[in-house]
CSV table of N, CA and C in Angstrom, one decimal:
chain,number,residue,atom,x,y,z
A,1,UNK,N,0.8,-1.2,0.0
A,1,UNK,CA,0.0,0.0,-0.1
A,1,UNK,C,1.0,1.3,0.0
A,2,UNK,N,0.5,2.1,-0.9
A,2,UNK,CA,1.3,3.5,-0.8
A,2,UNK,C,0.2,4.7,-0.9
A,3,UNK,N,0.8,5.7,-1.5
A,3,UNK,CA,0.0,7.0,-1.4
A,3,UNK,C,-1.0,6.7,-2.7
A,4,UNK,N,-1.7,7.8,-2.9
A,4,UNK,CA,-2.9,7.9,-3.8
A,4,UNK,C,-2.0,7.9,-5.3
A,5,UNK,N,-2.7,6.9,-6.2
A,5,UNK,CA,-2.2,6.8,-7.4
A,5,UNK,C,-3.2,7.4,-8.5
A,6,UNK,N,-3.0,8.7,-8.7
A,6,UNK,CA,-3.8,9.4,-9.6
A,6,UNK,C,-3.6,9.1,-10.9
A,7,UNK,N,-2.1,8.5,-11.3
A,7,UNK,CA,-2.1,8.1,-12.7
A,7,UNK,C,-3.0,6.8,-13.2
A,8,UNK,N,-3.5,6.1,-12.3
A,8,UNK,CA,-4.3,4.9,-12.6
A,8,UNK,C,-5.6,5.4,-13.4
A,9,UNK,N,-6.1,6.7,-13.2
A,9,UNK,CA,-7.3,7.1,-13.9
A,9,UNK,C,-6.7,7.3,-15.4
A,10,UNK,N,-5.6,7.5,-15.5
A,10,UNK,CA,-5.2,7.6,-17.1
A,10,UNK,C,-4.7,6.3,-17.8
A,11,UNK,N,-4.8,5.5,-17.2
A,11,UNK,CA,-4.3,4.0,-17.7
A,11,UNK,C,-5.7,3.4,-18.4
A,12,UNK,N,-5.6,2.5,-19.3
A,12,UNK,CA,-6.5,1.9,-20.0
A,12,UNK,C,-7.4,0.9,-18.8
A,13,UNK,N,-6.7,0.4,-17.9
A,13,UNK,CA,-7.3,-0.3,-16.7
A,13,UNK,C,-8.0,0.5,-16.0
A,14,UNK,N,-7.6,1.8,-15.5
A,14,UNK,CA,-8.5,2.7,-14.8
A,14,UNK,C,-9.7,3.1,-15.8
A,15,UNK,N,-9.5,3.4,-16.8
A,15,UNK,CA,-10.8,3.7,-17.7
A,15,UNK,C,-11.6,2.6,-18.0
A,16,UNK,N,-11.3,1.4,-18.1
A,16,UNK,CA,-12.1,0.2,-18.1
A,16,UNK,C,-12.8,0.2,-16.8
A,17,UNK,N,-12.3,0.2,-15.7
A,17,UNK,CA,-13.0,-0.1,-14.3
A,17,UNK,C,-14.2,1.1,-14.3
A,18,UNK,N,-13.7,2.4,-14.6
A,18,UNK,CA,-14.9,3.4,-14.6
A,18,UNK,C,-15.8,3.0,-15.5
A,19,UNK,N,-15.6,2.7,-16.7
A,19,UNK,CA,-16.6,2.3,-17.8
A,19,UNK,C,-17.4,1.1,-17.3
A,20,UNK,N,-16.8,0.0,-16.6
A,20,UNK,CA,-17.6,-1.1,-16.1
A,20,UNK,C,-18.6,-0.6,-15.0
A,21,UNK,N,-18.1,0.2,-14.1
A,21,UNK,CA,-18.9,0.9,-12.9
A,21,UNK,C,-20.1,1.5,-13.6
A,22,UNK,N,-19.9,2.4,-14.5
A,22,UNK,CA,-21.0,3.2,-15.2
A,22,UNK,C,-21.9,2.3,-15.9
A,23,UNK,N,-21.5,1.4,-16.7
A,23,UNK,CA,-22.3,0.3,-17.3
A,23,UNK,C,-22.9,-0.5,-16.3
A,24,UNK,N,-22.5,-0.8,-15.3
A,24,UNK,CA,-23.1,-1.7,-14.2
A,24,UNK,C,-24.2,-0.8,-13.5
A,25,UNK,N,-24.1,0.3,-13.3
A,25,UNK,CA,-25.1,1.1,-12.5
A,25,UNK,C,-26.2,1.3,-13.7
A,26,UNK,N,-26.0,1.5,-14.8
A,26,UNK,CA,-27.2,1.7,-15.8
A,26,UNK,C,-27.8,0.4,-16.0
A,27,UNK,N,-27.1,-0.8,-16.1
A,27,UNK,CA,-27.6,-2.1,-16.3
A,27,UNK,C,-28.6,-2.4,-14.9
A,28,UNK,N,-28.0,-2.0,-13.8
A,28,UNK,CA,-28.9,-2.3,-12.5
A,28,UNK,C,-30.2,-1.4,-12.8
A,29,UNK,N,-30.1,-0.4,-13.1
A,29,UNK,CA,-31.2,0.6,-13.4
A,29,UNK,C,-32.3,-0.1,-14.4
A,30,UNK,N,-31.8,-0.5,-15.4
A,30,UNK,CA,-32.6,-1.1,-16.6
A,30,UNK,C,-33.1,-2.3,-16.2
A,31,UNK,N,-32.4,-3.1,-15.6
A,31,UNK,CA,-33.0,-4.5,-15.2
A,31,UNK,C,-34.1,-4.4,-14.1
A,32,UNK,N,-33.9,-3.2,-13.2
A,32,UNK,CA,-34.7,-3.2,-12.0
A,32,UNK,C,-36.1,-2.5,-12.4
A,33,UNK,N,-36.0,-1.7,-13.7
A,33,UNK,CA,-37.4,-1.1,-14.0
A,33,UNK,C,-38.2,-2.3,-14.6
A,34,UNK,N,-37.6,-3.3,-14.9
A,34,UNK,CA,-38.5,-4.3,-15.6
A,34,UNK,C,-39.0,-5.3,-14.3
A,35,UNK,N,-38.9,-5.1,-13.3
A,35,UNK,CA,-39.3,-5.9,-12.2
A,35,UNK,C,-40.7,-5.4,-11.9
A,36,UNK,N,-41.8,-6.2,-11.9
A,36,UNK,CA,-42.9,-5.7,-11.7
A,36,UNK,C,-43.8,-7.0,-10.9
A,37,UNK,N,-44.9,-6.6,-10.4
A,37,UNK,CA,-45.7,-7.8,-9.7
A,37,UNK,C,-45.1,-8.1,-8.3
A,38,UNK,N,-44.5,-7.2,-7.7
A,38,UNK,CA,-43.9,-7.2,-6.4
A,38,UNK,C,-42.6,-8.1,-6.3
A,39,UNK,N,-42.0,-8.3,-7.5
A,39,UNK,CA,-40.7,-9.1,-7.5
A,39,UNK,C,-39.8,-8.1,-7.5
A,40,UNK,N,-38.4,-8.5,-6.9
A,40,UNK,CA,-37.4,-7.7,-6.9
A,40,UNK,C,-36.5,-7.9,-8.1
A,41,UNK,N,-35.4,-7.1,-8.2
A,41,UNK,CA,-34.5,-7.2,-9.3
A,41,UNK,C,-33.7,-8.7,-9.5
A,42,UNK,N,-33.9,-9.1,-8.4
A,42,UNK,CA,-33.0,-10.4,-8.2
A,42,UNK,C,-33.9,-11.7,-8.0
A,43,UNK,N,-34.9,-11.7,-8.6
A,43,UNK,CA,-35.9,-12.9,-8.6
A,43,UNK,C,-35.1,-14.1,-9.3
A,44,UNK,N,-35.7,-15.2,-9.1
A,44,UNK,CA,-35.3,-16.3,-9.9
A,44,UNK,C,-35.6,-16.3,-11.1
A,45,UNK,N,-34.7,-16.9,-12.0
A,45,UNK,CA,-35.0,-16.8,-13.3
A,45,UNK,C,-33.7,-16.2,-14.1
A,46,UNK,N,-33.8,-16.2,-15.4
A,46,UNK,CA,-32.6,-15.7,-16.3
A,46,UNK,C,-32.3,-14.2,-16.0
A,47,UNK,N,-33.3,-13.4,-15.9
A,47,UNK,CA,-33.1,-11.9,-15.8
A,47,UNK,C,-32.4,-11.7,-14.3
A,48,UNK,N,-33.0,-12.6,-13.3
A,48,UNK,CA,-32.4,-12.4,-12.1
A,48,UNK,C,-31.1,-12.7,-12.0
A,49,UNK,N,-30.6,-13.8,-12.8
A,49,UNK,CA,-29.1,-14.1,-12.7
A,49,UNK,C,-28.3,-12.9,-13.2
A,50,UNK,N,-28.8,-12.5,-14.4
A,50,UNK,CA,-28.1,-11.5,-14.9
A,50,UNK,C,-28.1,-10.1,-14.1
A,51,UNK,N,-29.2,-9.9,-13.4
A,51,UNK,CA,-29.3,-8.6,-12.4
A,51,UNK,C,-28.5,-9.0,-11.3
A,52,UNK,N,-28.4,-9.9,-10.6
A,52,UNK,CA,-27.6,-10.4,-9.4
A,52,UNK,C,-26.2,-10.5,-9.8
A,53,UNK,N,-25.8,-11.1,-10.8
A,53,UNK,CA,-24.5,-11.1,-11.2
A,53,UNK,C,-23.9,-9.6,-11.4
A,54,UNK,N,-24.7,-8.7,-12.1
A,54,UNK,CA,-24.3,-7.5,-12.4
A,54,UNK,C,-24.0,-6.6,-11.2
A,55,UNK,N,-25.0,-6.7,-10.2
A,55,UNK,CA,-25.0,-6.0,-8.9
A,55,UNK,C,-23.7,-6.4,-8.2
A,56,UNK,N,-23.3,-7.7,-8.0
A,56,UNK,CA,-22.1,-8.2,-7.4
A,56,UNK,C,-20.8,-7.7,-7.9
A,57,UNK,N,-20.8,-7.7,-9.3
A,57,UNK,CA,-19.7,-7.3,-10.1
A,57,UNK,C,-19.5,-5.8,-10.0
A,58,UNK,N,-20.6,-4.9,-9.9
A,58,UNK,CA,-20.4,-3.6,-9.7
A,58,UNK,C,-19.8,-3.3,-8.3
A,59,UNK,N,-20.3,-4.0,-7.4
A,59,UNK,CA,-19.6,-3.8,-6.0
A,59,UNK,C,-18.2,-4.1,-6.1
A,60,UNK,N,-17.7,-5.1,-6.6
A,60,UNK,CA,-16.5,-5.6,-6.6
A,60,UNK,C,-15.7,-4.7,-7.4
A,61,UNK,N,-16.2,-4.1,-8.5
A,61,UNK,CA,-15.5,-3.2,-9.3
A,61,UNK,C,-15.1,-1.8,-8.6
A,62,UNK,N,-16.2,-1.5,-7.9
A,62,UNK,CA,-16.0,-0.2,-7.0
A,62,UNK,C,-14.8,-0.4,-5.9
A,63,UNK,N,-14.8,-1.6,-5.4
A,63,UNK,CA,-13.9,-1.9,-4.3
A,63,UNK,C,-12.4,-1.9,-5.0
A,64,UNK,N,-12.4,-2.8,-6.2
A,64,UNK,CA,-10.9,-2.9,-6.8
A,64,UNK,C,-10.5,-1.5,-7.3
A,65,UNK,N,-11.5,-0.7,-7.8
A,65,UNK,CA,-11.2,0.8,-8.2
A,65,UNK,C,-10.5,1.5,-7.2
A,66,UNK,N,-11.1,1.3,-5.9
A,66,UNK,CA,-10.5,2.1,-4.9
A,66,UNK,C,-9.2,1.7,-4.4
A,67,UNK,N,-9.1,0.4,-4.6
A,67,UNK,CA,-7.7,-0.4,-4.2
A,67,UNK,C,-6.6,0.1,-5.0
A,68,UNK,N,-7.0,0.0,-6.3
A,68,UNK,CA,-6.1,0.4,-7.4
A,68,UNK,C,-5.8,2.0,-7.3
A,69,UNK,N,-6.7,2.6,-6.9
A,69,UNK,CA,-6.5,4.0,-6.5
A,69,UNK,C,-5.6,4.3,-5.4
A,70,UNK,N,-5.7,3.6,-4.5
A,70,UNK,CA,-4.7,3.6,-3.3
A,70,UNK,C,-3.3,2.9,-3.7
A,71,UNK,N,-3.2,2.5,-4.8
A,71,UNK,CA,-1.8,1.9,-5.3
A,71,UNK,C,-1.6,0.6,-4.6
A,72,UNK,N,-2.6,-0.3,-4.4
A,72,UNK,CA,-2.5,-1.7,-3.8
A,72,UNK,C,-2.2,-2.5,-5.0
A,73,UNK,N,-1.3,-3.5,-4.9
A,73,UNK,CA,-1.0,-4.4,-6.0
A,73,UNK,C,-1.6,-5.8,-5.8
A,74,UNK,N,-2.8,-6.1,-6.4
A,74,UNK,CA,-3.4,-7.3,-6.3
A,74,UNK,C,-3.4,-7.9,-7.6
A,75,UNK,N,-2.6,-8.1,-8.5
A,75,UNK,CA,-2.5,-8.7,-9.7
A,75,UNK,C,-3.0,-10.0,-9.7
A,76,UNK,N,-2.6,-10.9,-8.9
A,76,UNK,CA,-2.9,-12.2,-9.0
A,76,UNK,C,-4.5,-12.4,-8.8
A,77,UNK,N,-5.2,-11.6,-7.8
A,77,UNK,CA,-6.6,-11.7,-7.6
A,77,UNK,C,-7.2,-11.0,-8.7
A,78,UNK,N,-6.9,-10.1,-9.2
A,78,UNK,CA,-7.5,-9.3,-10.3
A,78,UNK,C,-7.4,-10.2,-11.6
A,79,UNK,N,-6.3,-11.0,-12.1
A,79,UNK,CA,-6.1,-11.9,-13.1
A,79,UNK,C,-7.3,-12.9,-12.8
A,80,UNK,N,-7.4,-13.4,-11.8
A,80,UNK,CA,-8.5,-14.5,-11.5
A,80,UNK,C,-9.8,-13.8,-11.7
A,81,UNK,N,-10.2,-12.7,-11.0
A,81,UNK,CA,-11.4,-12.0,-11.1
A,81,UNK,C,-11.6,-11.8,-12.6
A,82,UNK,N,-10.8,-11.5,-13.4
A,82,UNK,CA,-11.0,-11.0,-14.9
A,82,UNK,C,-11.5,-12.2,-15.4
A,83,UNK,N,-10.9,-13.4,-15.2
A,83,UNK,CA,-11.1,-14.7,-15.8
A,83,UNK,C,-12.5,-15.1,-15.6
A,84,UNK,N,-13.0,-14.9,-14.4
A,84,UNK,CA,-14.2,-15.4,-13.8
A,84,UNK,C,-15.2,-14.4,-14.5
A,85,UNK,N,-14.9,-13.1,-14.4
A,85,UNK,CA,-15.9,-12.2,-15.0
A,85,UNK,C,-16.2,-12.4,-16.4
A,86,UNK,N,-15.2,-12.6,-17.2
A,86,UNK,CA,-15.5,-12.9,-18.7
A,86,UNK,C,-16.3,-14.1,-18.7
A,87,UNK,N,-16.0,-15.3,-18.1
A,87,UNK,CA,-17.0,-16.3,-18.1
A,87,UNK,C,-18.4,-16.2,-17.7
A,88,UNK,N,-18.6,-15.6,-16.4
A,88,UNK,CA,-20.1,-15.2,-16.1
A,88,UNK,C,-20.5,-14.2,-17.0
A,89,UNK,N,-20.0,-13.4,-17.5
A,89,UNK,CA,-20.6,-12.4,-18.4
A,89,UNK,C,-21.1,-12.8,-19.8
A,90,UNK,N,-20.2,-13.7,-20.3
A,90,UNK,CA,-20.6,-14.5,-21.5
A,90,UNK,C,-21.8,-15.4,-21.4
A,91,UNK,N,-21.8,-16.1,-20.0
A,91,UNK,CA,-23.1,-16.9,-19.8
A,91,UNK,C,-24.3,-15.9,-19.5
A,92,UNK,N,-24.0,-14.6,-18.9
A,92,UNK,CA,-25.2,-13.6,-18.7
A,92,UNK,C,-25.8,-13.2,-19.9
A,93,UNK,N,-24.8,-12.8,-20.9
A,93,UNK,CA,-25.1,-12.3,-22.2
A,93,UNK,C,-26.1,-13.3,-23.1
A,94,UNK,N,-25.4,-14.6,-23.0
A,94,UNK,CA,-26.2,-15.8,-23.8
A,94,UNK,C,-27.5,-15.8,-23.1
A,95,UNK,N,-27.7,-15.9,-21.8
A,95,UNK,CA,-29.0,-16.1,-21.3
A,95,UNK,C,-29.9,-15.1,-21.3
A,96,UNK,N,-29.4,-13.8,-21.5
A,96,UNK,CA,-30.3,-12.5,-21.8
A,96,UNK,C,-30.7,-12.6,-23.3
A,97,UNK,N,-29.9,-13.0,-24.1
A,97,UNK,CA,-30.4,-13.2,-25.7
A,97,UNK,C,-31.3,-14.2,-25.8
A,98,UNK,N,-31.1,-15.4,-25.0
A,98,UNK,CA,-31.9,-16.5,-25.0
A,98,UNK,C,-33.4,-16.1,-24.6
A,99,UNK,N,-33.4,-15.3,-23.5
A,99,UNK,CA,-34.6,-14.8,-22.7
A,99,UNK,C,-35.5,-13.9,-23.9
A,100,UNK,N,-34.7,-13.0,-24.5
A,100,UNK,CA,-35.2,-12.2,-25.5
A,100,UNK,C,-35.9,-12.9,-26.7
A,101,UNK,N,-35.2,-13.8,-27.1
A,101,UNK,CA,-35.7,-14.6,-28.2
A,101,UNK,C,-36.7,-15.4,-28.0
A,102,UNK,N,-36.6,-16.2,-26.7
A,102,UNK,CA,-37.7,-17.0,-26.3
A,102,UNK,C,-39.2,-16.4,-26.1
A,103,UNK,N,-39.0,-15.2,-25.5
A,103,UNK,CA,-40.2,-14.6,-25.1
A,103,UNK,C,-40.6,-13.3,-26.1
A,104,UNK,N,-39.9,-13.3,-27.0
A,104,UNK,CA,-40.1,-12.2,-28.1
A,104,UNK,C,-40.4,-10.9,-27.3
A,105,UNK,N,-39.7,-10.5,-26.4
A,105,UNK,CA,-40.0,-9.5,-25.6
A,105,UNK,C,-39.6,-8.1,-26.3
A,106,UNK,N,-40.4,-7.1,-26.4
A,106,UNK,CA,-39.9,-5.8,-27.3
A,106,UNK,C,-39.7,-4.7,-26.2
A,107,UNK,N,-39.5,-5.1,-25.1
A,107,UNK,CA,-39.1,-4.2,-24.0
A,107,UNK,C,-37.8,-3.6,-24.0
A,108,UNK,N,-37.8,-2.3,-24.3
A,108,UNK,CA,-36.5,-1.5,-24.5
A,108,UNK,C,-35.5,-1.7,-23.5
A,109,UNK,N,-36.0,-1.7,-22.1
A,109,UNK,CA,-35.3,-1.7,-21.2
A,109,UNK,C,-34.4,-2.9,-21.0
A,110,UNK,N,-34.9,-4.3,-21.4
A,110,UNK,CA,-34.2,-5.5,-21.3
A,110,UNK,C,-33.3,-5.6,-22.6
A,111,UNK,N,-33.7,-4.9,-23.7
A,111,UNK,CA,-32.8,-4.9,-24.9
A,111,UNK,C,-31.4,-4.0,-24.4
A,112,UNK,N,-31.7,-2.9,-24.0
A,112,UNK,CA,-30.6,-2.1,-23.5
A,112,UNK,C,-29.7,-2.6,-22.6
A,113,UNK,N,-30.3,-3.5,-21.5
A,113,UNK,CA,-29.4,-4.1,-20.6
A,113,UNK,C,-28.7,-5.2,-21.1
A,114,UNK,N,-29.3,-5.8,-22.3
A,114,UNK,CA,-28.5,-7.0,-22.7
A,114,UNK,C,-27.4,-6.4,-23.5
A,115,UNK,N,-27.6,-5.2,-24.0
A,115,UNK,CA,-26.4,-4.5,-24.8
A,115,UNK,C,-25.4,-4.0,-23.8
A,116,UNK,N,-25.7,-3.5,-22.8
A,116,UNK,CA,-24.8,-3.2,-21.7
A,116,UNK,C,-24.1,-4.4,-21.1
A,117,UNK,N,-24.7,-5.6,-21.1
A,117,UNK,CA,-24.0,-6.7,-20.5
A,117,UNK,C,-23.1,-7.1,-21.5
A,118,UNK,N,-23.4,-6.9,-22.7
A,118,UNK,CA,-22.3,-7.2,-23.7
A,118,UNK,C,-21.2,-6.3,-23.9
A,119,UNK,N,-21.3,-5.0,-23.6
A,119,UNK,CA,-20.4,-4.1,-23.3
A,119,UNK,C,-19.5,-4.4,-22.1
A,120,UNK,N,-20.1,-4.9,-21.1
A,120,UNK,CA,-19.3,-5.1,-19.9
A,120,UNK,C,-18.5,-6.4,-20.2
A,121,UNK,N,-19.1,-7.3,-21.0
A,121,UNK,CA,-18.5,-8.6,-21.5
A,121,UNK,C,-17.0,-8.1,-22.1
A,122,UNK,N,-17.3,-7.3,-23.2
A,122,UNK,CA,-16.0,-6.8,-23.8
A,122,UNK,C,-14.8,-6.2,-23.1
A,123,UNK,N,-15.6,-5.3,-22.2
A,123,UNK,CA,-14.7,-4.7,-21.4
A,123,UNK,C,-13.7,-5.6,-20.4
A,124,UNK,N,-14.5,-6.8,-19.9
A,124,UNK,CA,-13.8,-7.7,-19.1
A,124,UNK,C,-12.8,-8.5,-20.0
A,125,UNK,N,-13.1,-8.7,-21.1
A,125,UNK,CA,-12.1,-9.4,-22.1
A,125,UNK,C,-10.9,-8.6,-22.3
A,126,UNK,N,-11.4,-7.3,-22.5
A,126,UNK,CA,-10.0,-6.3,-22.7
A,126,UNK,C,-9.2,-6.2,-21.5
A,127,UNK,N,-9.8,-6.0,-20.3
A,127,UNK,CA,-9.1,-6.2,-19.1
A,127,UNK,C,-8.3,-7.5,-18.9
A,128,UNK,N,-8.7,-8.5,-19.4
A,128,UNK,CA,-8.1,-9.7,-19.1
A,128,UNK,C,-6.9,-9.7,-19.9
A,129,UNK,N,-7.0,-9.2,-21.2
A,129,UNK,CA,-6.0,-9.2,-22.3
A,129,UNK,C,-4.8,-8.2,-21.6
A,130,UNK,N,-5.1,-7.0,-21.0
A,130,UNK,CA,-4.2,-6.2,-20.5
A,130,UNK,C,-3.5,-6.9,-19.3
A,131,UNK,N,-4.3,-7.7,-18.3
A,131,UNK,CA,-3.8,-8.2,-17.2
A,131,UNK,C,-2.6,-9.6,-17.6
A,132,UNK,N,-3.0,-10.0,-18.7
A,132,UNK,CA,-2.3,-11.2,-19.2
A,132,UNK,C,-1.1,-11.0,-20.3
A,133,UNK,N,-1.0,-9.5,-20.4
A,133,UNK,CA,0.2,-9.1,-21.4
A,133,UNK,C,-0.3,-9.2,-22.9
A,134,UNK,N,-1.6,-9.3,-23.1
A,134,UNK,CA,-1.7,-9.5,-24.6
A,134,UNK,C,-2.3,-8.0,-25.3
A,135,UNK,N,-2.5,-7.0,-24.3
A,135,UNK,CA,-2.8,-5.7,-25.0
A,135,UNK,C,-2.2,-4.8,-24.0
A,136,UNK,N,-1.9,-3.6,-24.6
A,136,UNK,CA,-1.3,-2.5,-24.0
A,136,UNK,C,-2.1,-1.7,-22.9
A,137,UNK,N,-1.4,-1.5,-21.8
A,137,UNK,CA,-2.1,-0.8,-20.6
A,137,UNK,C,-2.0,0.8,-21.0
Protein backbone atom coordinates (compact mmCIF):
# COMPACT_ATOMS: atom_id res chain seq x y z
CA UNK A 1 0.00 0.00 0.00
CA UNK A 2 1.29 3.40 -0.87
CA UNK A 3 -0.04 6.85 -1.53
CA UNK A 4 -2.76 7.92 -3.89
CA UNK A 5 -2.17 6.69 -7.45
CA UNK A 6 -3.83 9.37 -9.60
CA UNK A 7 -2.06 8.01 -12.68
CA UNK A 8 -4.35 4.96 -12.52
CA UNK A 9 -7.18 7.05 -13.96
CA UNK A 10 -5.19 7.73 -17.13
CA UNK A 11 -4.38 4.06 -17.82
CA UNK A 12 -6.54 1.77 -19.92
CA UNK A 13 -7.28 -0.34 -16.85
CA UNK A 14 -8.50 2.69 -14.91
CA UNK A 15 -10.73 3.77 -17.78
CA UNK A 16 -12.05 0.20 -18.13
CA UNK A 17 -12.95 0.08 -14.41
CA UNK A 18 -14.76 3.42 -14.62
CA UNK A 19 -16.68 2.27 -17.72
CA UNK A 20 -17.54 -1.05 -16.06
CA UNK A 21 -18.91 0.77 -13.01
CA UNK A 22 -20.96 3.20 -15.13
CA UNK A 23 -22.33 0.41 -17.36
CA UNK A 24 -23.07 -1.65 -14.25
CA UNK A 25 -25.13 1.12 -12.65
CA UNK A 26 -27.09 1.67 -15.86
CA UNK A 27 -27.64 -2.09 -16.23
CA UNK A 28 -28.92 -2.30 -12.65
CA UNK A 29 -31.31 0.53 -13.38
CA UNK A 30 -32.58 -1.01 -16.59
CA UNK A 31 -33.03 -4.48 -15.11
CA UNK A 32 -34.77 -3.17 -12.00
CA UNK A 33 -37.28 -1.16 -14.05
CA UNK A 34 -38.48 -4.43 -15.56
CA UNK A 35 -39.31 -5.88 -12.11
CA UNK A 36 -43.06 -5.85 -11.69
CA UNK A 37 -45.71 -7.70 -9.72
CA UNK A 38 -43.91 -7.29 -6.39
CA UNK A 39 -40.76 -9.08 -7.55
CA UNK A 40 -37.38 -7.64 -6.87
CA UNK A 41 -34.55 -7.22 -9.35
CA UNK A 42 -33.00 -10.45 -8.12
CA UNK A 43 -35.85 -12.93 -8.55
CA UNK A 44 -35.29 -16.49 -9.74
CA UNK A 45 -34.79 -16.86 -13.43
CA UNK A 46 -32.62 -15.71 -16.25
CA UNK A 47 -33.06 -11.99 -15.78
CA UNK A 48 -32.54 -12.45 -12.03
CA UNK A 49 -29.20 -14.19 -12.69
CA UNK A 50 -28.02 -11.35 -14.92
CA UNK A 51 -29.21 -8.72 -12.46
CA UNK A 52 -27.64 -10.42 -9.44
CA UNK A 53 -24.36 -10.99 -11.28
CA UNK A 54 -24.26 -7.39 -12.41
CA UNK A 55 -24.93 -6.08 -8.89
CA UNK A 56 -22.16 -8.20 -7.33
CA UNK A 57 -19.72 -7.23 -10.10
CA UNK A 58 -20.46 -3.51 -9.62
CA UNK A 59 -19.70 -3.77 -5.90
CA UNK A 60 -16.45 -5.68 -6.57
CA UNK A 61 -15.46 -3.19 -9.30
CA UNK A 62 -15.96 -0.23 -6.95
CA UNK A 63 -13.79 -1.92 -4.30
CA UNK A 64 -11.08 -2.80 -6.85
CA UNK A 65 -11.18 0.72 -8.29
CA UNK A 66 -10.49 2.25 -4.89
CA UNK A 67 -7.82 -0.34 -4.06
CA UNK A 68 -6.04 0.43 -7.34
CA UNK A 69 -6.45 4.14 -6.69
CA UNK A 70 -4.71 3.59 -3.34
CA UNK A 71 -1.87 1.85 -5.22
CA UNK A 72 -2.57 -1.65 -3.90
CA UNK A 73 -0.95 -4.39 -5.98
CA UNK A 74 -3.32 -7.33 -6.21
CA UNK A 75 -2.61 -8.55 -9.73
CA UNK A 76 -3.05 -12.27 -9.01
CA UNK A 77 -6.52 -11.70 -7.59
CA UNK A 78 -7.43 -9.35 -10.42
CA UNK A 79 -6.29 -11.89 -13.02
CA UNK A 80 -8.52 -14.54 -11.46
CA UNK A 81 -11.36 -12.02 -11.16
CA UNK A 82 -11.04 -11.06 -14.83
CA UNK A 83 -11.22 -14.71 -15.95
CA UNK A 84 -14.26 -15.38 -13.78
CA UNK A 85 -15.87 -12.11 -14.92
CA UNK A 86 -15.38 -12.97 -18.60
CA UNK A 87 -16.94 -16.41 -18.15
CA UNK A 88 -19.90 -15.17 -16.09
CA UNK A 89 -20.66 -12.26 -18.42
CA UNK A 90 -20.54 -14.53 -21.47
CA UNK A 91 -23.09 -16.75 -19.71
CA UNK A 92 -25.23 -13.75 -18.68
CA UNK A 93 -25.14 -12.30 -22.20
CA UNK A 94 -26.16 -15.64 -23.70
CA UNK A 95 -28.96 -16.06 -21.15
CA UNK A 96 -30.32 -12.58 -21.86
CA UNK A 97 -30.24 -13.18 -25.63
CA UNK A 98 -32.01 -16.51 -25.07
CA UNK A 99 -34.64 -14.81 -22.88
CA UNK A 100 -35.30 -12.09 -25.45
CA UNK A 101 -35.59 -14.61 -28.30
CA UNK A 102 -37.76 -17.08 -26.39
CA UNK A 103 -40.31 -14.58 -25.13
CA UNK A 104 -40.09 -12.17 -28.09
CA UNK A 105 -40.06 -9.33 -25.66
CA UNK A 106 -39.89 -5.90 -27.18
CA UNK A 107 -39.15 -4.08 -23.96
CA UNK A 108 -36.46 -1.54 -24.63
CA UNK A 109 -35.17 -1.82 -21.04
CA UNK A 110 -34.25 -5.49 -21.47
CA UNK A 111 -32.72 -4.88 -24.88
CA UNK A 112 -30.68 -2.00 -23.48
CA UNK A 113 -29.62 -4.07 -20.47
CA UNK A 114 -28.55 -6.91 -22.78
CA UNK A 115 -26.46 -4.51 -24.86
CA UNK A 116 -24.81 -3.11 -21.71
CA UNK A 117 -24.09 -6.63 -20.46
CA UNK A 118 -22.41 -7.25 -23.82
CA UNK A 119 -20.39 -4.05 -23.41
CA UNK A 120 -19.29 -5.15 -19.93
CA UNK A 121 -18.34 -8.54 -21.35
CA UNK A 122 -16.11 -6.84 -23.94
CA UNK A 123 -14.58 -4.62 -21.23
CA UNK A 124 -13.81 -7.71 -19.13
CA UNK A 125 -12.16 -9.37 -22.14
CA UNK A 126 -10.06 -6.24 -22.73
CA UNK A 127 -9.09 -6.10 -19.03
CA UNK A 128 -8.17 -9.80 -19.18
CA UNK A 129 -5.92 -9.16 -22.18
CA UNK A 130 -4.18 -6.26 -20.42
CA UNK A 131 -3.61 -8.27 -17.23
CA UNK A 132 -2.18 -11.19 -19.21
CA UNK A 133 0.12 -9.02 -21.34
CA UNK A 134 -1.83 -9.46 -24.58
CA UNK A 135 -2.87 -5.80 -24.83
CA UNK A 136 -1.23 -2.50 -23.96
CA UNK A 137 -2.12 -0.68 -20.75
